[in-house]
mmCIF file of C-alpha atoms and ligand atoms in Angstrom:
data_model
loop_
_atom_site.group_PDB
_atom_site.id
_atom_site.type_symbol
_atom_site.label_atom_id
_atom_site.label_comp_id
_atom_site.label_asym_id
_atom_site.label_seq_id
_atom_site.Cartn_x
_atom_site.Cartn_y
_atom_site.Cartn_z
ATOM 1 C CA MET A 1 -0.129 0.181 -0.176
ATOM 2 C CA THR A 2 1.525 3.139 -0.780
ATOM 3 C CA MET A 3 1.093 6.523 1.218
ATOM 4 C CA SER A 4 0.482 9.498 -0.491
ATOM 5 C CA CYS A 5 0.854 12.531 1.946
ATOM 6 C CA GLU A 6 -1.675 10.781 4.240
ATOM 7 C CA ALA A 7 -1.103 11.508 7.978
ATOM 8 C CA LEU A 8 0.850 8.809 9.922
ATOM 9 C CA ASN A 9 0.671 8.100 13.460
ATOM 10 C CA VAL A 10 4.244 8.733 15.081
ATOM 11 C CA ALA A 11 5.883 7.324 17.996
ATOM 12 C CA ILE A 12 9.249 8.710 19.772
ATOM 13 C CA VAL A 13 10.855 6.369 21.643
ATOM 14 C CA GLY A 14 13.715 8.505 23.492
ATOM 15 C CA ALA A 15 11.635 11.569 23.345
ATOM 16 C CA THR A 16 13.357 13.370 26.147
ATOM 17 C CA GLY A 17 16.932 12.501 24.807
ATOM 18 C CA ALA A 18 19.417 14.875 22.678
ATOM 19 C CA VAL A 19 18.407 12.926 19.461
ATOM 20 C CA GLY A 20 14.568 12.591 20.648
ATOM 21 C CA GLU A 21 14.144 16.716 21.133
ATOM 22 C CA GLU A 22 15.548 17.159 17.410
ATOM 23 C CA PHE A 23 13.498 14.377 16.113
ATOM 24 C CA LEU A 24 10.648 16.635 16.904
ATOM 25 C CA ASN A 25 12.191 20.035 15.802
ATOM 26 C CA VAL A 26 12.733 18.255 12.361
ATOM 27 C CA LEU A 27 9.543 16.677 11.668
ATOM 28 C CA ASP A 28 7.833 20.145 12.504
ATOM 29 C CA GLU A 29 10.235 22.397 10.569
ATOM 30 C CA ARG A 30 9.814 19.412 7.774
ATOM 31 C CA ASN A 31 6.286 19.773 7.957
ATOM 32 C CA PHE A 32 5.998 15.863 8.322
ATOM 33 C CA PRO A 33 2.517 14.731 8.001
ATOM 34 C CA ILE A 34 1.943 13.634 11.346
ATOM 35 C CA GLY A 35 -1.834 12.446 13.009
ATOM 36 C CA LYS A 36 -1.426 11.225 16.159
ATOM 37 C CA LEU A 37 2.175 11.803 18.083
ATOM 38 C CA THR A 38 2.735 9.512 20.970
ATOM 39 C CA LEU A 39 5.842 10.342 23.047
ATOM 40 C CA LEU A 40 7.654 7.676 24.662
ATOM 41 C CA ALA A 41 10.647 7.560 27.204
ATOM 42 C CA SER A 42 11.318 6.033 30.685
ATOM 43 C CA ALA A 43 9.231 5.895 33.717
ATOM 44 C CA ARG A 44 11.293 8.594 35.211
ATOM 45 C CA SER A 45 10.127 11.254 32.250
ATOM 46 C CA ALA A 46 6.403 9.689 32.312
ATOM 47 C CA GLY A 47 4.075 12.652 32.924
ATOM 48 C CA LYS A 48 6.659 15.325 31.471
ATOM 49 C CA THR A 49 5.297 17.829 28.762
ATOM 50 C CA ILE A 50 6.369 18.538 25.583
ATOM 51 C CA THR A 51 4.947 21.214 23.054
ATOM 52 C CA PHE A 52 4.689 20.338 19.321
ATOM 53 C CA LYS A 53 3.083 22.487 17.047
ATOM 54 C CA GLY A 54 1.775 24.631 19.958
ATOM 55 C CA THR A 55 -0.050 21.235 21.429
ATOM 56 C CA THR A 56 0.871 19.688 24.650
ATOM 57 C CA HIS A 57 1.698 16.434 24.696
ATOM 58 C CA THR A 58 2.566 14.276 27.908
ATOM 59 C CA VAL A 59 5.431 11.527 27.808
ATOM 60 C CA GLU A 60 4.315 8.291 28.490
ATOM 61 C CA GLU A 61 6.332 5.210 29.812
ATOM 62 C CA LEU A 62 7.370 2.934 26.978
ATOM 63 C CA THR A 63 5.728 -0.380 27.510
ATOM 64 C CA GLU A 64 5.057 -3.332 24.968
ATOM 65 C CA THR A 65 1.390 -2.038 24.647
ATOM 66 C CA SER A 66 3.018 1.693 23.151
ATOM 67 C CA PHE A 67 2.649 0.490 19.634
ATOM 68 C CA LYS A 68 -0.853 0.343 18.974
ATOM 69 C CA ASN A 69 -1.903 2.409 15.658
ATOM 70 C CA ILE A 70 1.527 3.697 15.364
ATOM 71 C CA ASP A 71 2.463 3.833 11.765
ATOM 72 C CA ILE A 72 5.920 4.884 12.250
ATOM 73 C CA ALA A 73 8.422 4.598 15.270
ATOM 74 C CA LEU A 74 11.573 6.468 15.608
ATOM 75 C CA PHE A 75 13.636 5.067 18.147
ATOM 76 C CA SER A 76 16.625 6.963 19.841
ATOM 77 C CA ALA A 77 16.790 5.174 23.283
ATOM 78 C CA GLY A 78 19.495 3.023 23.236
ATOM 79 C CA GLY A 79 20.209 -0.304 21.305
ATOM 80 C CA GLY A 80 19.265 -2.392 24.343
ATOM 81 C CA ILE A 81 15.656 -0.900 24.224
ATOM 82 C CA SER A 82 15.811 -1.320 20.396
ATOM 83 C CA LYS A 83 16.447 -4.854 20.732
ATOM 84 C CA LYS A 84 13.648 -5.609 22.926
ATOM 85 C CA PHE A 85 11.325 -2.802 21.262
ATOM 86 C CA ALA A 86 11.835 -2.464 17.870
ATOM 87 C CA PRO A 87 10.508 -6.336 17.151
ATOM 88 C CA ILE A 88 7.325 -5.640 18.961
ATOM 89 C CA ALA A 89 6.666 -2.287 17.468
ATOM 90 C CA VAL A 90 6.570 -4.136 14.292
ATOM 91 C CA GLU A 91 4.575 -6.815 15.251
ATOM 92 C CA SER A 92 1.877 -4.059 15.885
ATOM 93 C CA GLY A 93 2.213 -2.617 12.376
ATOM 94 C CA ALA A 94 4.577 -0.258 12.668
ATOM 95 C CA VAL A 95 7.726 0.511 10.340
ATOM 96 C CA VAL A 96 10.592 1.195 12.916
ATOM 97 C CA ILE A 97 13.532 3.655 11.954
ATOM 98 C CA ASP A 98 16.071 2.757 14.270
ATOM 99 C CA ASN A 99 18.999 5.380 15.496
ATOM 100 C CA SER A 100 20.778 2.501 17.592
ATOM 101 C CA SER A 101 23.517 0.457 16.338
ATOM 102 C CA ALA A 102 21.259 -2.849 17.381
ATOM 103 C CA PHE A 103 20.135 -3.769 13.982
ATOM 104 C CA ARG A 104 22.090 -2.059 11.583
ATOM 105 C CA MET A 105 24.483 -4.905 10.363
ATOM 106 C CA ALA A 106 21.849 -7.391 10.430
ATOM 107 C CA ASP A 107 20.925 -9.432 7.175
ATOM 108 C CA GLY A 108 17.728 -8.008 5.255
ATOM 109 C CA ILE A 109 17.580 -4.597 7.564
ATOM 110 C CA PRO A 110 18.279 -1.848 5.330
ATOM 111 C CA LEU A 111 21.341 0.478 6.168
ATOM 112 C CA VAL A 112 19.812 4.089 4.620
ATOM 113 C CA VAL A 113 21.252 7.562 3.984
ATOM 114 C CA PRO A 114 18.407 8.940 1.560
ATOM 115 C CA GLU A 115 21.247 10.639 -0.700
ATOM 116 C CA VAL A 116 23.191 7.572 -0.939
ATOM 117 C CA ASN A 117 21.108 4.361 -0.922
ATOM 118 C CA PRO A 118 17.446 5.394 -1.098
ATOM 119 C CA GLU A 119 16.443 2.328 -3.107
ATOM 120 C CA ALA A 120 17.400 0.042 -0.330
ATOM 121 C CA VAL A 121 13.997 0.695 1.852
ATOM 122 C CA LYS A 122 12.130 -0.697 -1.429
ATOM 123 C CA GLU A 123 14.168 -3.541 -1.931
ATOM 124 C CA ALA A 124 13.319 -4.336 1.493
ATOM 125 C CA GLY A 125 9.413 -4.175 0.630
ATOM 126 C CA ILE A 126 9.469 -2.040 3.724
ATOM 127 C CA GLU A 127 5.892 0.148 3.512
ATOM 128 C CA VAL A 128 3.695 1.681 5.802
ATOM 129 C CA GLY A 129 0.322 -0.366 6.087
ATOM 130 C CA ASN A 130 2.489 -3.656 5.551
ATOM 131 C CA PRO A 131 2.740 -4.944 9.112
ATOM 132 C CA GLY A 132 5.204 -7.232 10.353
ATOM 133 C CA VAL A 133 7.785 -5.454 7.884
ATOM 134 C CA GLY A 134 10.004 -3.910 9.168
ATOM 135 C CA ILE A 135 13.146 -2.243 10.589
ATOM 136 C CA ILE A 136 15.247 0.469 9.011
ATOM 137 C CA ALA A 137 18.573 1.401 10.412
ATOM 138 C CA ASN A 138 19.881 4.964 10.627
ATOM 139 C CA PRO A 139 23.611 4.510 10.161
ATOM 140 C CA ASN A 140 26.470 5.780 12.596
ATOM 141 C CA CYS A 141 26.345 9.819 13.105
ATOM 142 C CA SER A 142 30.114 9.564 11.943
ATOM 143 C CA THR A 143 29.790 6.957 8.889
ATOM 144 C CA ILE A 144 26.680 9.157 7.767
ATOM 145 C CA ILE A 145 28.865 12.693 7.705
ATOM 146 C CA MET A 146 31.373 10.899 5.978
ATOM 147 C CA LEU A 147 29.351 9.251 3.233
ATOM 148 C CA MET A 148 27.450 12.908 2.602
ATOM 149 C CA ALA A 149 31.076 14.215 1.323
ATOM 150 C CA VAL A 150 32.387 11.352 -0.346
ATOM 151 C CA ASN A 151 29.782 9.570 -1.800
ATOM 152 C CA PRO A 152 29.119 12.470 -4.231
ATOM 153 C CA LEU A 153 33.164 11.686 -5.401
ATOM 154 C CA HIS A 154 33.083 8.224 -5.413
ATOM 155 C CA LYS A 155 30.177 8.070 -8.154
ATOM 156 C CA VAL A 156 32.408 10.000 -10.131
ATOM 157 C CA ALA A 157 35.863 8.175 -9.537
ATOM 158 C CA GLY A 158 35.445 5.031 -7.331
ATOM 159 C CA VAL A 159 37.099 5.241 -3.850
ATOM 160 C CA LYS A 160 39.504 2.669 -3.583
ATOM 161 C CA ARG A 161 40.758 3.344 -0.205
ATOM 162 C CA MET A 162 39.675 5.715 2.657
ATOM 163 C CA VAL A 163 41.506 6.939 5.534
ATOM 164 C CA VAL A 164 39.423 8.894 7.957
ATOM 165 C CA SER A 165 40.199 10.603 11.089
ATOM 166 C CA THR A 166 37.297 11.725 13.569
ATOM 167 C CA TYR A 167 36.786 14.640 16.008
ATOM 168 C CA GLN A 168 33.339 14.046 17.294
ATOM 169 C CA ALA A 169 31.425 15.809 19.582
ATOM 170 C CA ALA A 170 29.628 15.358 22.895
ATOM 171 C CA SER A 171 26.260 14.838 21.633
ATOM 172 C CA GLY A 172 27.139 11.501 20.508
ATOM 173 C CA ALA A 173 27.202 10.235 23.743
ATOM 174 C CA GLY A 174 23.877 11.854 24.696
ATOM 175 C CA ALA A 175 22.531 14.595 26.831
ATOM 176 C CA ALA A 176 23.803 13.730 29.532
ATOM 177 C CA ALA A 177 27.612 13.687 28.324
ATOM 178 C CA MET A 178 26.914 17.587 26.776
ATOM 179 C CA ARG A 179 25.893 18.772 30.244
ATOM 180 C CA GLU A 180 28.737 16.896 31.920
ATOM 181 C CA LEU A 181 31.020 18.887 29.554
ATOM 182 C CA GLU A 182 29.658 22.077 30.155
ATOM 183 C CA LEU A 183 29.556 21.518 33.834
ATOM 184 C CA GLN A 184 33.428 20.295 33.767
ATOM 185 C CA THR A 185 34.061 23.439 31.660
ATOM 186 C CA ARG A 186 32.725 25.889 34.233
ATOM 187 C CA GLU A 187 34.568 23.608 37.155
ATOM 188 C CA VAL A 188 38.169 23.932 35.147
ATOM 189 C CA LEU A 189 37.503 27.907 35.424
ATOM 190 C CA GLU A 190 36.665 28.147 38.506
ATOM 191 C CA GLU A 191 39.736 26.000 39.635
ATOM 192 C CA LYS A 192 37.399 23.333 41.013
ATOM 193 C CA PRO A 193 38.101 19.275 40.788
ATOM 194 C CA VAL A 194 36.372 18.151 37.773
ATOM 195 C CA THR A 195 32.889 15.827 37.789
ATOM 196 C CA THR A 196 33.510 12.581 35.657
ATOM 197 C CA GLU A 197 30.358 10.639 35.757
ATOM 198 C CA ILE A 198 29.687 10.005 32.149
ATOM 199 C CA PHE A 199 33.234 9.724 31.105
ATOM 200 C CA PRO A 200 36.393 8.291 32.940
ATOM 201 C CA PHE A 201 38.303 11.377 31.908
ATOM 202 C CA GLN A 202 38.128 15.370 32.204
ATOM 203 C CA TYR A 203 36.808 16.033 28.848
ATOM 204 C CA ALA A 204 36.677 19.569 28.909
ATOM 205 C CA PHE A 205 39.963 21.429 27.431
ATOM 206 C CA ASN A 206 41.214 17.956 26.135
ATOM 207 C CA LEU A 207 40.244 15.074 24.228
ATOM 208 C CA PHE A 208 40.477 11.366 24.172
ATOM 209 C CA SER A 209 39.895 8.357 22.312
ATOM 210 C CA HIS A 210 36.371 7.449 21.301
ATOM 211 C CA ASN A 211 34.965 5.563 24.408
ATOM 212 C CA SER A 212 33.247 2.759 22.453
ATOM 213 C CA ASP A 213 34.401 -0.623 23.229
ATOM 214 C CA MET A 214 37.907 -1.488 22.273
ATOM 215 C CA LYS A 215 38.340 -4.596 20.049
ATOM 216 C CA PRO A 216 41.578 -7.070 20.296
ATOM 217 C CA ASN A 217 42.516 -5.873 17.312
ATOM 218 C CA GLY A 218 43.384 -2.322 18.573
ATOM 219 C CA TYR A 219 40.298 -0.875 17.051
ATOM 220 C CA ASN A 220 37.316 0.973 18.998
ATOM 221 C CA GLN A 221 33.765 -0.262 17.762
ATOM 222 C CA GLU A 222 33.032 3.447 16.654
ATOM 223 C CA GLU A 223 35.731 2.943 14.101
ATOM 224 C CA LEU A 224 34.754 -0.768 12.992
ATOM 225 C CA LYS A 225 31.072 0.823 12.683
ATOM 226 C CA MET A 226 32.496 3.139 9.975
ATOM 227 C CA VAL A 227 34.484 0.599 8.202
ATOM 228 C CA HIS A 228 31.820 -2.313 8.143
ATOM 229 C CA GLU A 229 28.677 0.155 7.907
ATOM 230 C CA THR A 230 29.816 1.833 4.689
ATOM 231 C CA HIS A 231 30.726 -1.680 3.282
ATOM 232 C CA LYS A 232 27.191 -2.475 3.515
ATOM 233 C CA ILE A 233 25.692 1.087 2.597
ATOM 234 C CA TRP A 234 27.925 0.948 -0.667
ATOM 235 C CA ASN A 235 27.462 -2.626 -0.889
ATOM 236 C CA GLN A 236 30.662 -3.477 -2.651
ATOM 237 C CA PHE A 237 34.482 -4.503 -1.729
ATOM 238 C CA ASN A 238 33.285 -7.589 -1.576
ATOM 239 C CA GLY A 239 33.667 -7.299 2.367
ATOM 240 C CA ASP A 240 37.226 -6.545 1.984
ATOM 241 C CA GLN A 241 37.484 -4.313 4.821
ATOM 242 C CA SER A 242 41.301 -3.002 4.017
ATOM 243 C CA ALA A 243 39.672 -0.515 1.778
ATOM 244 C CA ILE A 244 38.227 1.850 4.775
ATOM 245 C CA THR A 245 40.479 2.237 7.673
ATOM 246 C CA ALA A 246 39.312 5.019 10.726
ATOM 247 C CA THR A 247 40.403 6.423 13.958
ATOM 248 C CA CYS A 248 37.619 7.787 16.068
ATOM 249 C CA ILE A 249 38.704 10.617 18.516
ATOM 250 C CA ARG A 250 36.337 12.741 21.266
ATOM 251 C CA VAL A 251 36.981 16.328 21.174
ATOM 252 C CA PRO A 252 35.224 19.157 23.397
ATOM 253 C CA VAL A 253 32.836 20.326 20.989
ATOM 254 C CA MET A 254 29.050 20.455 22.168
ATOM 255 C CA ARG A 255 27.378 18.838 18.841
ATOM 256 C CA ALA A 256 29.290 18.647 15.385
ATOM 257 C CA HIS A 257 31.503 16.411 14.342
ATOM 258 C CA ALA A 258 34.525 17.155 12.146
ATOM 259 C CA GLU A 259 36.080 14.318 10.010
ATOM 260 C CA SER A 260 39.538 14.443 8.186
ATOM 261 C CA ILE A 261 39.206 12.275 5.404
ATOM 262 C CA ASN A 262 42.115 10.914 2.943
ATOM 263 C CA LEU A 263 40.986 9.243 -0.485
ATOM 264 C CA GLU A 264 42.288 7.447 -3.100
ATOM 265 C CA PHE A 265 40.704 6.752 -6.236
ATOM 266 C CA GLU A 266 40.028 3.952 -9.030
ATOM 267 C CA ASN A 267 40.034 6.936 -11.355
ATOM 268 C CA PRO A 268 41.691 9.979 -11.844
ATOM 269 C CA ILE A 269 39.703 13.277 -10.180
ATOM 270 C CA THR A 270 41.155 16.609 -10.356
ATOM 271 C CA GLU A 271 40.191 19.366 -7.461
ATOM 272 C CA GLU A 272 37.835 20.972 -9.823
ATOM 273 C CA GLN A 273 35.774 17.958 -10.672
ATOM 274 C CA ALA A 274 35.509 17.299 -7.138
ATOM 275 C CA ILE A 275 34.684 21.009 -6.347
ATOM 276 C CA ALA A 276 31.790 20.439 -9.306
ATOM 277 C CA ALA A 277 30.161 17.037 -7.863
ATOM 278 C CA LEU A 278 30.318 18.104 -4.198
ATOM 279 C CA ASP A 279 28.831 21.570 -5.290
ATOM 280 C CA LYS A 280 25.807 20.025 -6.916
ATOM 281 C CA ALA A 281 25.359 17.165 -4.293
ATOM 282 C CA PRO A 282 22.168 17.388 -2.290
ATOM 283 C CA GLY A 283 22.789 18.109 1.430
ATOM 284 C CA VAL A 284 26.313 19.271 0.917
ATOM 285 C CA SER A 285 27.598 22.372 1.282
ATOM 286 C CA ILE A 286 31.347 23.753 0.580
ATOM 287 C CA ILE A 287 33.247 26.017 2.314
ATOM 288 C CA ASN A 288 36.654 26.255 0.970
ATOM 289 C CA ASP A 289 38.388 29.701 0.526
ATOM 290 C CA ARG A 290 42.149 29.126 0.464
ATOM 291 C CA ASP A 291 42.591 33.027 0.521
ATOM 292 C CA SER A 292 41.331 33.801 3.792
ATOM 293 C CA ASN A 293 42.093 30.001 4.934
ATOM 294 C CA THR A 294 38.440 29.851 5.866
ATOM 295 C CA PHE A 295 37.232 26.294 5.675
ATOM 296 C CA PRO A 296 34.200 24.397 7.905
ATOM 297 C CA THR A 297 34.390 24.496 11.742
ATOM 298 C CA PRO A 298 31.734 22.486 13.913
ATOM 299 C CA LEU A 299 30.117 25.423 14.519
ATOM 300 C CA ASP A 300 29.532 26.682 11.321
ATOM 301 C CA ALA A 301 27.758 22.858 11.060
ATOM 302 C CA THR A 302 25.490 23.267 14.165
ATOM 303 C CA GLY A 303 22.140 23.477 13.959
ATOM 304 C CA LYS A 304 22.369 23.304 10.122
ATOM 305 C CA ASP A 305 21.038 20.250 7.728
ATOM 306 C CA ASP A 306 24.037 20.327 5.244
ATOM 307 C CA VAL A 307 27.416 19.028 5.827
ATOM 308 C CA TYR A 308 30.284 21.293 5.032
ATOM 309 C CA VAL A 309 33.335 20.511 3.080
ATOM 310 C CA GLY A 310 36.541 22.101 2.600
ATOM 311 C CA ARG A 311 40.083 21.536 2.404
ATOM 312 C CA ILE A 312 39.812 19.719 -0.758
ATOM 313 C CA ARG A 313 42.897 19.465 -2.153
ATOM 314 C CA ARG A 314 45.104 16.978 -4.127
ATOM 315 C CA ASP A 315 47.068 14.596 -2.037
ATOM 316 C CA ILE A 316 50.412 15.361 -2.572
ATOM 317 C CA SER A 317 52.086 11.927 -1.770
ATOM 318 C CA ARG A 318 50.952 10.849 -5.052
ATOM 319 C CA ASP A 319 51.876 12.110 -8.608
ATOM 320 C CA ASP A 320 48.875 11.511 -9.756
ATOM 321 C CA ASN A 321 45.022 12.859 -9.683
ATOM 322 C CA ARG A 322 43.738 9.354 -7.699
ATOM 323 C CA GLY A 323 44.160 11.107 -4.607
ATOM 324 C CA LEU A 324 42.246 13.788 -2.499
ATOM 325 C CA ASP A 325 42.253 15.066 1.038
ATOM 326 C CA LEU A 326 39.049 16.796 2.470
ATOM 327 C CA PHE A 327 38.025 18.009 5.781
ATOM 328 C CA VAL A 328 34.068 17.378 6.749
ATOM 329 C CA CYS A 329 31.920 19.152 9.545
ATOM 330 C CA GLY A 330 28.520 17.778 10.266
ATOM 331 C CA ASP A 331 25.789 18.249 13.270
ATOM 332 C CA GLN A 332 25.829 14.935 14.513
ATOM 333 C CA VAL A 333 22.452 15.525 16.248
ATOM 334 C CA ARG A 334 20.771 16.700 13.020
ATOM 335 C CA LYS A 335 21.924 14.724 9.700
ATOM 336 C CA GLY A 336 24.152 12.326 12.235
ATOM 337 C CA ALA A 337 20.676 11.084 13.373
ATOM 338 C CA ALA A 338 17.038 12.899 13.388
ATOM 339 C CA LEU A 339 17.327 14.658 10.122
ATOM 340 C CA ASN A 340 18.822 11.179 8.266
ATOM 341 C CA ALA A 341 16.118 9.385 10.443
ATOM 342 C CA VAL A 342 13.089 11.891 9.163
ATOM 343 C CA GLN A 343 14.136 11.738 5.609
ATOM 344 C CA ILE A 344 14.072 7.922 5.951
ATOM 345 C CA ALA A 345 10.426 8.232 7.165
ATOM 346 C CA GLU A 346 9.688 10.881 4.028
ATOM 347 C CA LEU A 347 10.713 8.087 1.692
ATOM 348 C CA LEU A 348 7.685 5.839 2.926
ATOM 349 C CA VAL A 349 5.324 8.868 2.529
ATOM 350 C CA ARG A 350 5.888 9.515 -0.819
HETATM 351 P P1 LIG B 401 14.760 9.314 30.026
HETATM 352 O O1 LIG B 401 14.991 10.768 29.713
HETATM 353 O O2 LIG B 401 13.472 9.171 30.545
HETATM 354 O O3 LIG B 401 15.680 8.890 30.505
HETATM 355 P P2 LIG B 401 20.251 10.442 25.579
HETATM 356 O O4 LIG B 401 20.648 9.784 24.435
HETATM 357 O O5 LIG B 401 20.319 11.765 25.099
HETATM 358 O O6 LIG B 401 20.728 10.487 26.931
HETATM 359 O O7 LIG B 401 18.556 10.019 25.697
HETATM 360 C C1 LIG B 401 18.548 8.849 26.112
HETATM 361 C C2 LIG B 401 16.784 8.858 25.933
HETATM 362 O O8 LIG B 401 16.345 7.314 25.922
HETATM 363 C C3 LIG B 401 15.509 9.650 26.583
HETATM 364 O O9 LIG B 401 14.533 10.005 25.952
HETATM 365 C C4 LIG B 401 15.776 8.344 27.763
HETATM 366 O O10 LIG B 401 14.691 8.710 28.449
HETATM 367 C C5 LIG B 401 15.330 6.925 27.103
HETATM 368 N N1 LIG B 401 15.294 6.144 27.943
HETATM 369 C C6 LIG B 401 16.606 5.448 28.475
HETATM 370 N N2 LIG B 401 16.026 4.512 29.266
HETATM 371 C C7 LIG B 401 15.032 4.101 28.808
HETATM 372 C C8 LIG B 401 14.178 3.111 29.245
HETATM 373 N N3 LIG B 401 14.203 2.027 29.788
HETATM 374 N N4 LIG B 401 12.593 3.143 28.431
HETATM 375 C C9 LIG B 401 12.487 4.199 27.798
HETATM 376 N N5 LIG B 401 13.508 5.417 26.918
HETATM 377 C C10 LIG B 401 14.683 5.186 27.886
#
């Protein structure tokens, strides 16, 4: 059944979190056709009120019966909650768009960046009103931001090898981590001992290797997500993981991630061709002014939908036109999470 701009009943799981709040902003700004809106969080938040489009909604505790008559459920309450409740929501007839990593690499679950592989939703047979199918996974924020910049170049010249280093904001670790960064910043300036409840390290005026699980091969989970998710989204390289490598670092920035990306291509691509491809890519903006040394910053990207690309330059370690370096910034909460999920939901409306 194809829904053509019919109002849909939407549930938000994790409505009180950093991404949950942004789901509401993005749904509002993009005028998503919402019938009934159900806001779900933990028992701690039950009874809190949130205003959406001038109407006050009461947050309800997430339970197994929360998904009756829901068409689309946007999940952002952590992997454990998704694992338990996404199948229940699907069983109740909802399409789940899941922001956690719980289902990203599962067979048959599409992993979607709408500008890169929108066809994956249809290929999986997922439609509103088709009960029992399915879950759509929202990729990791760093993967989304990277692919927004790299995919337009990949289409022109074919990426053979990619080396990425990230500079990731506090928002990726949730609202509590953002509060801790702010608190620690005050504490350092006031020469007080710093509170370390979310991260085991001082975060303010510091940086550290990403806090996700460290694997025996020396990669942390965030780095492996960037590698494996990109392979799945591009559906290529025949599982050859040597083509992408990543180093993920947390920096004391509030909510936009930055990434330094080195690319090796199958075919030649000049700086001019790269700029032309990025210039016409939807969702990408270029800030690349060498004369004034002006390039993207996390603050440029904060609160914005676009991913910003700059430092676009030929890799001088190569003597041909098959290497490029880029610097990319994208709002982790928006394109890295809520906006991408709502754009996926829009694929279901059309
Ligand atoms: P709550 O505010 O009631 O704890 P963030 O990623 O910014 O930390 O947000 C996490 C979101 O997930 C919040 O909305 C949080 O709700 C929600 N959440 C956490 N634990 C549960 C749970 N057991 N059941 C439902 N929602 C949960």
